[in-house]
Short mmCIF file of C-alpha atoms and ligand atoms in Angstrom, two decimals:
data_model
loop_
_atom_site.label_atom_id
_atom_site.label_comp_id
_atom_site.label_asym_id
_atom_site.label_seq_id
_atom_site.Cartn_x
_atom_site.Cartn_y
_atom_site.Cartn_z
CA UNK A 180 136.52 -27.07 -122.41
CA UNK A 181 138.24 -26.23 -119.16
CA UNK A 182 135.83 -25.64 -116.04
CA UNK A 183 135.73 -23.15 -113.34
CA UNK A 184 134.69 -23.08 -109.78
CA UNK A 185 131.78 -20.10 -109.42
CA UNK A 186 134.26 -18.59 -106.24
CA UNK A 187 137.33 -18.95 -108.02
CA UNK A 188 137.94 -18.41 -111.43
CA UNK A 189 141.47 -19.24 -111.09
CA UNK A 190 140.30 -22.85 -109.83
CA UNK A 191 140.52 -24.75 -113.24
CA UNK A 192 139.92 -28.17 -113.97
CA UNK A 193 139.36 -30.78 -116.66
CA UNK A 194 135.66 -31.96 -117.35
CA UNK A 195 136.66 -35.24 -115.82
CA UNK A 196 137.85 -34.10 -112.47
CA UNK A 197 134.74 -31.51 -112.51
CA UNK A 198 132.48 -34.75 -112.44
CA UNK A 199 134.38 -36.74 -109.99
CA UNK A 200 134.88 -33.90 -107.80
CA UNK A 201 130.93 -32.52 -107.78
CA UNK A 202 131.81 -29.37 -105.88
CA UNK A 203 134.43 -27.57 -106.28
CA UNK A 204 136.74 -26.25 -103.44
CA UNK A 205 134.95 -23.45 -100.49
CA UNK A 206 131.89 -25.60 -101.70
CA UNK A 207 131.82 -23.60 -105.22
CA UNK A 208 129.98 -24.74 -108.01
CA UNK A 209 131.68 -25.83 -111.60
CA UNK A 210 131.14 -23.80 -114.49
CA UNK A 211 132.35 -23.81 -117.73
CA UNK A 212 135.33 -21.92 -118.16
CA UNK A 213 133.44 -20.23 -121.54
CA UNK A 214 130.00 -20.46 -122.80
CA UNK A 215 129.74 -22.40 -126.00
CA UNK A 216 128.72 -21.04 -129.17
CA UNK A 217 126.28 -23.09 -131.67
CA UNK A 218 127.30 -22.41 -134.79
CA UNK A 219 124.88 -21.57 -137.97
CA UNK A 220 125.07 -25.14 -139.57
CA UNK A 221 123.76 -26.17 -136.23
CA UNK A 222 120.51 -23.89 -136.38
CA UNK A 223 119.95 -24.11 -139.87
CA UNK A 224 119.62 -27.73 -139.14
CA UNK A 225 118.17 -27.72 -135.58
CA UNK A 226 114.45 -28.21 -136.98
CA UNK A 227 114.71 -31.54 -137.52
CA UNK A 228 117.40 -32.73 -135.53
CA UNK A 229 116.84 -35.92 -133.31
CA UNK A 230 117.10 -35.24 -129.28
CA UNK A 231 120.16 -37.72 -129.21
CA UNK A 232 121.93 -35.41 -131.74
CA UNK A 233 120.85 -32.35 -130.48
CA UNK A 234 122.70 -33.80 -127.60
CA UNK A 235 125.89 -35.11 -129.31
CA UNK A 236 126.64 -31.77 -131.22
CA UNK A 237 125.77 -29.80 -127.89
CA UNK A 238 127.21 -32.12 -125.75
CA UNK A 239 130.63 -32.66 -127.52
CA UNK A 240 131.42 -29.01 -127.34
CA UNK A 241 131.35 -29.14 -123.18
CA UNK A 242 132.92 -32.45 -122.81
CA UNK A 243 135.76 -31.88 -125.75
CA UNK A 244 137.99 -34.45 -126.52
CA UNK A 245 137.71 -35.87 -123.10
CA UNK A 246 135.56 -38.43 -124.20
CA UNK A 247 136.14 -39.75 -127.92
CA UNK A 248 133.52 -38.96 -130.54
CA UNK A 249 132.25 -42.39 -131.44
CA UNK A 250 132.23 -43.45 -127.54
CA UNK A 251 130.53 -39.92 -126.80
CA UNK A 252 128.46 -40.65 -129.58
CA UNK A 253 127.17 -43.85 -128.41
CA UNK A 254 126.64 -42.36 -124.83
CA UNK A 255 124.19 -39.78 -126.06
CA UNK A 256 122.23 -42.58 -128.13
CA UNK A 257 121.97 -44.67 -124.39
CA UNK A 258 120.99 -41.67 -122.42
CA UNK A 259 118.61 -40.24 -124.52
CA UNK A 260 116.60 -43.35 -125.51
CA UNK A 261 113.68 -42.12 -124.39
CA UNK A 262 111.07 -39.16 -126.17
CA UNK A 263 110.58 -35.89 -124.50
CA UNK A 264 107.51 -35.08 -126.64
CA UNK A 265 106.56 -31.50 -126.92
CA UNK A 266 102.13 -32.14 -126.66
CA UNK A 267 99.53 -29.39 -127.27
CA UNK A 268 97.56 -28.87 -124.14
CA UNK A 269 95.36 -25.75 -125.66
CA UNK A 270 95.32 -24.01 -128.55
CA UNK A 271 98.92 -22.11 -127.60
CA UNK A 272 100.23 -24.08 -124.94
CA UNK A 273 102.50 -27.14 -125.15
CA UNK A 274 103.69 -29.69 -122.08
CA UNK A 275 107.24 -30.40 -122.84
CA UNK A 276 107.00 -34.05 -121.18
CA UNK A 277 110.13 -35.06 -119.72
CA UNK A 278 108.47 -37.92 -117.81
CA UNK A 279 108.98 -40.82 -119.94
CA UNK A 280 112.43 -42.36 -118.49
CA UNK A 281 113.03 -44.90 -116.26
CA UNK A 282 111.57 -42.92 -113.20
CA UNK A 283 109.27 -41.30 -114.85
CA UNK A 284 110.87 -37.58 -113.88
CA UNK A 285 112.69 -35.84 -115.66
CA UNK A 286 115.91 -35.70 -113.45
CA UNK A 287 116.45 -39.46 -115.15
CA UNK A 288 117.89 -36.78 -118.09
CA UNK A 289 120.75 -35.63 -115.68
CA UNK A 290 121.59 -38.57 -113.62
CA UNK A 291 121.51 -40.98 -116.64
CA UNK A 292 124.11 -38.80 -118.52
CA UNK A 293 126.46 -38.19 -115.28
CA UNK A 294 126.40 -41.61 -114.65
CA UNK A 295 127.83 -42.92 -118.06
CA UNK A 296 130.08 -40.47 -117.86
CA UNK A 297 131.33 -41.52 -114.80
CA UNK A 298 131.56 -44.83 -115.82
CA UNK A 299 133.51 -43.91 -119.04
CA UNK A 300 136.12 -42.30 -116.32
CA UNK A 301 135.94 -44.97 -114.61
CA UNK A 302 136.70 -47.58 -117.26
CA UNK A 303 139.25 -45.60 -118.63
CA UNK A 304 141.42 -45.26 -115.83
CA UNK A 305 140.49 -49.51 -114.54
CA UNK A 306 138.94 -47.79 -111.51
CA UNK A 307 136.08 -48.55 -109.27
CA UNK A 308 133.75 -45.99 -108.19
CA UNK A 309 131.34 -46.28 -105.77
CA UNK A 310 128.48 -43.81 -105.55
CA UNK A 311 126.92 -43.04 -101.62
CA UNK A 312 123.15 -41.41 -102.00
CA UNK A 313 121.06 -40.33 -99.37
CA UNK A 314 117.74 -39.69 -100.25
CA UNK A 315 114.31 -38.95 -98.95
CA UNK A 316 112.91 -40.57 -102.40
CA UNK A 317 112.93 -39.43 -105.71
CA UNK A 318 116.33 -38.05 -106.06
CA UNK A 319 117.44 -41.47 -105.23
CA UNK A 320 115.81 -43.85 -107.85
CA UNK A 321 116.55 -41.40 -110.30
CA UNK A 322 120.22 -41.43 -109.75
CA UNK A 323 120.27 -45.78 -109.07
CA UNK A 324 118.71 -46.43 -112.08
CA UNK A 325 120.76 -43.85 -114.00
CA UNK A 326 124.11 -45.64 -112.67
CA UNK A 327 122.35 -49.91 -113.84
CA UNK A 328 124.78 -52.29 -114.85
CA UNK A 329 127.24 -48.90 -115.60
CA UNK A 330 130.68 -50.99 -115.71
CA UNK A 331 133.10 -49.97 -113.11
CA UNK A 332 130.58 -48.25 -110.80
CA UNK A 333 128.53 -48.87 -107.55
CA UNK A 334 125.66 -47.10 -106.02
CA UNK A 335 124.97 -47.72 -102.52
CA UNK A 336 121.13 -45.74 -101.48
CA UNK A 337 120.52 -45.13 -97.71
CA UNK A 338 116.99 -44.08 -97.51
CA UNK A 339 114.95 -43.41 -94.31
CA UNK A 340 113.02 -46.93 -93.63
CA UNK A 341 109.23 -46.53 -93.47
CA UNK A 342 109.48 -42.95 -94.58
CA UNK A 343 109.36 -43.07 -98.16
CA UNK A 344 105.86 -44.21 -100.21
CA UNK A 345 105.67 -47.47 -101.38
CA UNK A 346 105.91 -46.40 -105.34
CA UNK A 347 109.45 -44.38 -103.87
CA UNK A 348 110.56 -47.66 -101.90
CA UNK A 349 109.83 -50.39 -104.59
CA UNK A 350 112.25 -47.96 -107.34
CA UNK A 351 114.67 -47.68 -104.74
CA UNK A 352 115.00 -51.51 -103.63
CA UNK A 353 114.27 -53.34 -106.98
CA UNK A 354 117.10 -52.69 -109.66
CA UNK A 355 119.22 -55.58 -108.02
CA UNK A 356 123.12 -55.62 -110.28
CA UNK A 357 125.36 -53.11 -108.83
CA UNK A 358 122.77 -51.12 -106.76
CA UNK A 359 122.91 -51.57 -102.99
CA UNK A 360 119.19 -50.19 -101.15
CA UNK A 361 120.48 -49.77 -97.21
CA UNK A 362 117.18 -48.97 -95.24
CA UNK A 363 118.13 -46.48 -92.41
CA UNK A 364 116.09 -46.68 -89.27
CA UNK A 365 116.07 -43.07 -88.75
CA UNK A 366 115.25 -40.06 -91.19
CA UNK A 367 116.67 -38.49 -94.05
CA UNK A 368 118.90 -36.15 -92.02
CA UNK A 369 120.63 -39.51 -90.53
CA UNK A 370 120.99 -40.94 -93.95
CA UNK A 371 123.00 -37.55 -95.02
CA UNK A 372 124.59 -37.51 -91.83
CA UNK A 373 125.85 -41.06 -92.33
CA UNK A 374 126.60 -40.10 -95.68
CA UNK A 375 129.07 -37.07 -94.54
CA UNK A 376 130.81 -39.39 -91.86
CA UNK A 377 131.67 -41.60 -94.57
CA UNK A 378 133.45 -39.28 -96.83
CA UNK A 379 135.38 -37.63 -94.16
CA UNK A 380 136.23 -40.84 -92.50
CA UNK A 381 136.31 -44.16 -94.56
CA UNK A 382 139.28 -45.33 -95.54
CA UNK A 383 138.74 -46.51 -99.04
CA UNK A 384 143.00 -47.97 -98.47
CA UNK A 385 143.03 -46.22 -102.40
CA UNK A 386 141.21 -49.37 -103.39
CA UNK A 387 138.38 -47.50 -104.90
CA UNK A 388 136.57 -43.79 -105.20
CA UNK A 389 134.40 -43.11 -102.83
CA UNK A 390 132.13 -40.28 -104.45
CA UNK A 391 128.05 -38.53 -104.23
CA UNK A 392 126.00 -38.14 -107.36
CA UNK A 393 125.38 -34.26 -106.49
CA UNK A 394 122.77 -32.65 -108.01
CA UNK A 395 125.02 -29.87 -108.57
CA UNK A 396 127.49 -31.88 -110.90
CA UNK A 397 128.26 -30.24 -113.91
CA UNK A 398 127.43 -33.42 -115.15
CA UNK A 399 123.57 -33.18 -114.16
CA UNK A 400 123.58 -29.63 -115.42
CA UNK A 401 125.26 -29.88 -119.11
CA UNK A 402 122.29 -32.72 -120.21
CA UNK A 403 119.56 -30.46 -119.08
CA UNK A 404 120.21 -27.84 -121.75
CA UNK A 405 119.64 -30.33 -124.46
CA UNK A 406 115.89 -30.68 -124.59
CA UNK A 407 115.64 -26.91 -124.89
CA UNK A 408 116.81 -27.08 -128.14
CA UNK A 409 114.49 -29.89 -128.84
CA UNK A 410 111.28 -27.88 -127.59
CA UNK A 411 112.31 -25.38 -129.77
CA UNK A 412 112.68 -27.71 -132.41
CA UNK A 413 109.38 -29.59 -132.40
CA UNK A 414 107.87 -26.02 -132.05
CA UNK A 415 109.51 -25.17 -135.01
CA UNK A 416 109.35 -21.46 -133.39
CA UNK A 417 112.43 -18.89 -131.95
CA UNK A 418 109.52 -16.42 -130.38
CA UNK A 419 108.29 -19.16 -127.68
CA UNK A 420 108.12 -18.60 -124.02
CA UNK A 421 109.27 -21.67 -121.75
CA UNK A 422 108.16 -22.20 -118.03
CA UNK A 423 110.48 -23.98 -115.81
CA UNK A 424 108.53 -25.51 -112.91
CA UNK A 425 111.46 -24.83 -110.39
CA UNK A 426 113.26 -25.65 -106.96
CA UNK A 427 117.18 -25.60 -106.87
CA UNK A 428 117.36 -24.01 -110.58
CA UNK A 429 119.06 -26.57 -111.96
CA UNK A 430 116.24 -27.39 -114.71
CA UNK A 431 116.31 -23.34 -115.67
CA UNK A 432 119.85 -22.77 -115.46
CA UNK A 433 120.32 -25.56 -118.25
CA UNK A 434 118.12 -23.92 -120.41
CA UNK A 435 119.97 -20.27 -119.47
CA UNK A 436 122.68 -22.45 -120.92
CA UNK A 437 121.66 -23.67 -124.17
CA UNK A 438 120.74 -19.32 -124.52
CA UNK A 439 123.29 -18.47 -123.95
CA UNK A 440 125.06 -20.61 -126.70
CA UNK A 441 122.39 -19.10 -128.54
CA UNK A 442 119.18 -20.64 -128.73
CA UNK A 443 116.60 -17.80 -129.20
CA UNK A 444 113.24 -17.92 -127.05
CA UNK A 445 110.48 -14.88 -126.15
CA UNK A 446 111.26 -15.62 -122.43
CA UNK A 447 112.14 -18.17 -119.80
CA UNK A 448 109.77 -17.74 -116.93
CA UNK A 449 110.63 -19.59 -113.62
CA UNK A 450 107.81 -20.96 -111.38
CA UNK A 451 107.58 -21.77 -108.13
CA UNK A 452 104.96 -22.44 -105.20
CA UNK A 453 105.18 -20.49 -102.16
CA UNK A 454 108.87 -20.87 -101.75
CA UNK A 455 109.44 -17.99 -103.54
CA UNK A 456 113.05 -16.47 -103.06
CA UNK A 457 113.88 -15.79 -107.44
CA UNK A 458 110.51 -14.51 -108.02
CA UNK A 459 111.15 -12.36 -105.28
CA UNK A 460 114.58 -11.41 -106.38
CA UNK A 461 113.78 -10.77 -109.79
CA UNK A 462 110.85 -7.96 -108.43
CA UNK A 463 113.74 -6.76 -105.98
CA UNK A 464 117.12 -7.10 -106.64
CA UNK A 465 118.03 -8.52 -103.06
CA UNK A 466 118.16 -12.30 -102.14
CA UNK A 467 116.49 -13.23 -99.48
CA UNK A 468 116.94 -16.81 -98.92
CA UNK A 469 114.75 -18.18 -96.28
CA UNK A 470 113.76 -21.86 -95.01
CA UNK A 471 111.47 -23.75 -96.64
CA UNK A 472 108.05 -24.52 -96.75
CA UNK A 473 105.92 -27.59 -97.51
CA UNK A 474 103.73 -27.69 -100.83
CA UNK A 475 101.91 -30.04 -102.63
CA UNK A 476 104.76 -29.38 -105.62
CA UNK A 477 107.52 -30.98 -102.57
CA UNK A 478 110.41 -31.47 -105.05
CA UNK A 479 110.28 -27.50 -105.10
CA UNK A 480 110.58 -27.01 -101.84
CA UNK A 481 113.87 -24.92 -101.63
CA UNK A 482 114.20 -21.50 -100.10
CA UNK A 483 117.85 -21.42 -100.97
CA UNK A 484 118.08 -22.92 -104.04
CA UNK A 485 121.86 -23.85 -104.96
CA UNK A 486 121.41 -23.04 -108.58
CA UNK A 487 121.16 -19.60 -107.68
CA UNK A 488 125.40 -19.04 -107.57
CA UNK A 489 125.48 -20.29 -111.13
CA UNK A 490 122.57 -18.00 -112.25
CA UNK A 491 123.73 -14.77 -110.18
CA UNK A 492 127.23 -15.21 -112.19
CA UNK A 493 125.61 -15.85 -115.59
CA UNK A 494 123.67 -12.40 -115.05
CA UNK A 495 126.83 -10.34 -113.88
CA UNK A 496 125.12 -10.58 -110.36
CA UNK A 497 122.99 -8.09 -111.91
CA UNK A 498 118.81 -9.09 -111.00
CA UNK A 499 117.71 -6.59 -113.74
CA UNK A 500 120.01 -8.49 -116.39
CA UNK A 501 118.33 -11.48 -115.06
CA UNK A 502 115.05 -10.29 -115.39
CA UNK A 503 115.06 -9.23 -118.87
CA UNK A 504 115.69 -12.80 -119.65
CA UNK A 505 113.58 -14.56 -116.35
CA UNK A 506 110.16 -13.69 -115.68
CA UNK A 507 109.36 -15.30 -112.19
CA UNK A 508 105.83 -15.65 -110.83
CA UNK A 509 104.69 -18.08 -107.81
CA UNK A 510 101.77 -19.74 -106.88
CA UNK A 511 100.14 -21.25 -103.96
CA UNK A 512 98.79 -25.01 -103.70
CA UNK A 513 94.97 -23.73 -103.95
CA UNK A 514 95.97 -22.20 -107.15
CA UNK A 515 97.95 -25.78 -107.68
CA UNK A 516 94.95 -27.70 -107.14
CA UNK A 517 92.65 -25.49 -108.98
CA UNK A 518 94.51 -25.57 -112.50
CA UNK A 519 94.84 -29.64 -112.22
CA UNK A 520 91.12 -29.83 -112.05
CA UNK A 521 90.23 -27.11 -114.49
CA UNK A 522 93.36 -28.53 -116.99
CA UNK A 523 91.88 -32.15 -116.44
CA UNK A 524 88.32 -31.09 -117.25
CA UNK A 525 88.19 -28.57 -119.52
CA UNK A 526 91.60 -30.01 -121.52
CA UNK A 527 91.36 -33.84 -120.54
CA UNK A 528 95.40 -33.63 -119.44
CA UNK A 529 96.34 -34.73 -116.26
CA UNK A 530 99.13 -32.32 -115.05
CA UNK A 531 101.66 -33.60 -112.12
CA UNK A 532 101.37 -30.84 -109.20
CA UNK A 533 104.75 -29.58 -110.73
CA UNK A 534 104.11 -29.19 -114.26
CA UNK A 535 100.92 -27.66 -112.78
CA UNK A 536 102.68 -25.07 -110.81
CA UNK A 537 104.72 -24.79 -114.95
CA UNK A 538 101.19 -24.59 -116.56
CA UNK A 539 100.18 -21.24 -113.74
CA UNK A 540 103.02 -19.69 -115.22
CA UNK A 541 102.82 -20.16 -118.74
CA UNK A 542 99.19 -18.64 -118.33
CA UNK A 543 100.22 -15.69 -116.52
CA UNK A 544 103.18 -14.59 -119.02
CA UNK A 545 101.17 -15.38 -122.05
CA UNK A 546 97.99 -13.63 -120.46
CA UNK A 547 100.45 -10.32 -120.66
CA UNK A 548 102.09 -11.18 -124.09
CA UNK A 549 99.52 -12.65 -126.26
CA UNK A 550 100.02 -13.97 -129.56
CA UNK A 551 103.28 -16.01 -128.73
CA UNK A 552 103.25 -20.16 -128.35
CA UNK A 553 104.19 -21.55 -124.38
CA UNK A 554 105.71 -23.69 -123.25
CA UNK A 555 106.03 -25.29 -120.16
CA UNK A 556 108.09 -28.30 -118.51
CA UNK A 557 106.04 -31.24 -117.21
CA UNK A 558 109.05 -32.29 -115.00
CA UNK A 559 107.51 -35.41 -113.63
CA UNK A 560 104.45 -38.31 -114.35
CA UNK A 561 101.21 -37.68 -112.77
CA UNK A 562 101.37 -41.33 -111.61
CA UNK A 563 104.30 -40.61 -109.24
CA UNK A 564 102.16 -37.81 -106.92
CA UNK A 565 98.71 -40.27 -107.11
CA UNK A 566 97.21 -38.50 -104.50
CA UNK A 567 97.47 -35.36 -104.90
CA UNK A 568 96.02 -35.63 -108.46
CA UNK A 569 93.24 -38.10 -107.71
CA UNK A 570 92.41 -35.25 -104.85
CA UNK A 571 92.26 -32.69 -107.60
CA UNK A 572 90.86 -33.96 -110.40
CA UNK A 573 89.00 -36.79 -109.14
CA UNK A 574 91.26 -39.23 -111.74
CA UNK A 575 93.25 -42.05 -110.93
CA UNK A 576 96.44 -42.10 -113.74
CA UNK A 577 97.60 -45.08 -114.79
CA UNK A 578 100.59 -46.20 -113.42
CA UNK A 579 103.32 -46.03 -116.39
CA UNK A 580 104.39 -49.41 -117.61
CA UNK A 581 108.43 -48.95 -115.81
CA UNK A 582 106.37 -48.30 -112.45
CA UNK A 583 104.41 -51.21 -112.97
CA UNK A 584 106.96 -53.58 -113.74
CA UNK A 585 108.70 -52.52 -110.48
CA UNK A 586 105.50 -52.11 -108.44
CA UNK A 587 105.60 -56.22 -109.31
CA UNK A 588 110.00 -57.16 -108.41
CA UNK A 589 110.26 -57.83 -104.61
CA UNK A 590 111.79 -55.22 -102.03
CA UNK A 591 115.51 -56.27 -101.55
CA UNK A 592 117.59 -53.93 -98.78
CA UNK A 593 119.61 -53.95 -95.53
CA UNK A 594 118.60 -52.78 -92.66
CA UNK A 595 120.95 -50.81 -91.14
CA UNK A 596 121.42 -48.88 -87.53
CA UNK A 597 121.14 -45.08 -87.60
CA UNK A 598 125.19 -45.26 -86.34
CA UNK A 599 128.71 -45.07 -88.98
CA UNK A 600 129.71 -48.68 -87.64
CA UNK A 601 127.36 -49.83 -89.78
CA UNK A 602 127.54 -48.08 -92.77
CA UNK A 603 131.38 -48.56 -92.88
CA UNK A 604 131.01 -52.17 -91.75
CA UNK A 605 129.17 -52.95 -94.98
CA UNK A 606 131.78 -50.74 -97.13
CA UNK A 607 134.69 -53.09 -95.77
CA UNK A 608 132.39 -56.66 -96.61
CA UNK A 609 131.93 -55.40 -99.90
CA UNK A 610 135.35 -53.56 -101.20
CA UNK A 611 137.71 -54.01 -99.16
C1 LIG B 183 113.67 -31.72 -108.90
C2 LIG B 183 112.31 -31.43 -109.46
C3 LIG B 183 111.89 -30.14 -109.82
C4 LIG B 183 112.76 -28.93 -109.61
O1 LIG B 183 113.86 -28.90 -110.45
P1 LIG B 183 115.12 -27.96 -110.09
O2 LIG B 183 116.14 -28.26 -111.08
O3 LIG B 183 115.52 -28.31 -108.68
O4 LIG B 183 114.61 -26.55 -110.17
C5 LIG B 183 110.64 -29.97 -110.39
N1 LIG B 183 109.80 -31.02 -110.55
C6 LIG B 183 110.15 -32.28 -110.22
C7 LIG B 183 109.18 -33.37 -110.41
C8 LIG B 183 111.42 -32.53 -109.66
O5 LIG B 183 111.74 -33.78 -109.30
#
């Protein structure tokens, strides 16, 4: 499989220099040059495939021969060593629960398979990478911890100091090996800036590769298809609706993927609090991207959502296309707040603001088209936005047992100045 960048088709590149590059050039996005095609052995079996098959069989056709079949074979077995149970909430509706990895959300899915595939790369060539995040919190951890002890590869965090929650700071500062925490005094905005500065400046003297772990690598997007085929799977069912809680589209445009290599569903139906720019599309046909505004749901708080370019080419830039396969709604937080409670008494589940904002949706599309199962995508632990649920619902979840264990490790990061001397000063200790 070759890949494409989504302004220039005649941009084409390897899967490997897709990944190391994360955008492609006039800040396009990588596609794949073709969609795959699942063939019928694959859905006669899909039933009662495994999730780490499901992602070998799927996964082999994007990455090719790039990556041999007994080493790609043993990646998919690390990444996905987790469940993503599909659990009945009500009598038709089912949480997909991609919460139980490392950081309890499901972007652990993405940034655990980029990472190992980065490090394969890396290995292969006797390279050393070295991965700059900013982050204001989750992003972060999620990328870190996908990247532990990966041979060949460092992750250096900056993350605003004092402006993360405790729960955020202890999984950014606590997985020791060959992740670096750097505590910013400034904001998040300073921590990107710093970030920038680096890769246009620092010279690395060809020593190592100085890359980001974008969430727009192809490599974040290709694993997110795979537990689409799982729901589907478990629900034993090619009539079911799925709701995508959703922010920069990446979550929804891997399942657009796995449909298009032909995984049948009733629907996809994107969610989204207030920051409503696809639902709004989808009703319209114009884009209107527009800042964005605070929710309670706050990793969906995109009014531009970068997914979008990959989406708008899937769909021929054509919203009514789109909209035959996408059914968008959005919701406000006092709708939010009101389905946690009335989930958590009336169902006993405690629902994550997100999955929440994924449960609204579900509702509304099956309210319309009765008679079909739901699903929807429970993108992140309830444990990880503790206050907003206790608020809610009145419960306190448990912390889940990774948190705990890092709630208990001791903070270790650098304090750094908000200025590039310090960043690069670091950079030149450690590498060069
Ligand atoms: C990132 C995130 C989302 C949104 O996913 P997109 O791929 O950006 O649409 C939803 N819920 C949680 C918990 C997230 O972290």
């Amino acid at each position: 499989m070759k890949y494409i960048s989504s302004r220039d088709k005649n941009h084409i590149v390897s899967f490997e220099d897709a990944v190391k590059r994360g955008l492609a050039p006039n800040k396009g996005l990588y596609m794949p040059q073709e969609y795959i095609s699942m063939g019928n052995d694959f859905w006669a079996n899909l039933f009662d495939m495994s999730l780490p098959e499901i992602g070998y069989q799927v996964g082999k056709k994007y990455v090719g021969d790039e990556i041999p079949d007994s080493d790609f074979k043993n990646l998919c077995n690390e990444v996905l060593n987790f469940d993503i149970p599909l659990v009945q909430v009500k009598d038709n509706v089912f949480s997909l629960e991609l919460f139980h990895g490392p950081t309890c959300a499901f972007k652990d899915v993405g940034a655990r398979f980029m990472a190992r595939c980065l490090g394969y790369f890396s290995q292969k060539n006797n390279e050393k990478t070295v991965i700059l995040v900013a982050t204001s919190g989750d992003t972060g951890s999620a990328v870190a911890r996908g990247f532990l002890n990966v041979p060949g590869v460092d992750v250096i965090i900056l993350y605003p100091s004092g402006k993360v929650s405790e729960i955020q700071e202890k999984q950014l500062t606590t997985n020791g090996g060959n992740i670096t925490a750097l505590e910013v005094n400034g904001v998040f905005d300073d921590c990107q800036r710093l970030v920038k500065t680096a890769f246009a400046n620092f010279d690395t003297k060809n020593r190592f590769h100085l890359t980001s772990a974008n969430s727009i690598n192809i490599a974040r997007l290709i694993p997110q298809s795979f537990y689409y085929y799982y729901a589907v799977a478990q629900a034993k069912d090619y009539d079911t609706a799925i709701c995508v809680p959703s922010g920069n589209f990446g979550n929804l445009t891997g399942g657009i993927l796995a449909w298009k290599s032909g995984l049948q569903v009733n629907k996809f139906v994107a969610a989204t609090n207030i920051n409503d720019t696809v639902p709004n599309y989808l009703e319209s046909g114009i884009y209107t991207p527009k800042p964005s505004k605070q929710t309670i749901s706050n990793a969906m708080d995109v009014g531009d959502p970068s997914n979008f370019e990959r989406l708008d080419i899937i769909f021929d830039h054509d919203s009514k296309k789109m909209h035959q396969t996408i059914e968008g709604y959005s919701f406000t937080d006092e709708q939010t707040r009101k389905k946690m409670q009335q989930v958590r008494d009336i169902y006993g589940y405690t629902l994550d603001p997100h999955g929440a904002v994924g449960f609204l949706g579900i509702e509304k599309y099956l309210a319309s088209n009765p008679g079909i199962k739901g699903i929807f995508l429970e993108t992140a632990h309830p444990a990880k936005f503790l206050d907003v649920v206790k608020e809610s619902t009145g419960v306190t979840p448990d912390l889940p047992e990774t948190l705990q264990e890092c709630m208990k490790k001791s903070k270790k990061s650098i304090k750094i100045d908000n200025k590039y001397e310090d960043l690069a000063q670091i950079l030149t200790e450690k590498y060069l």
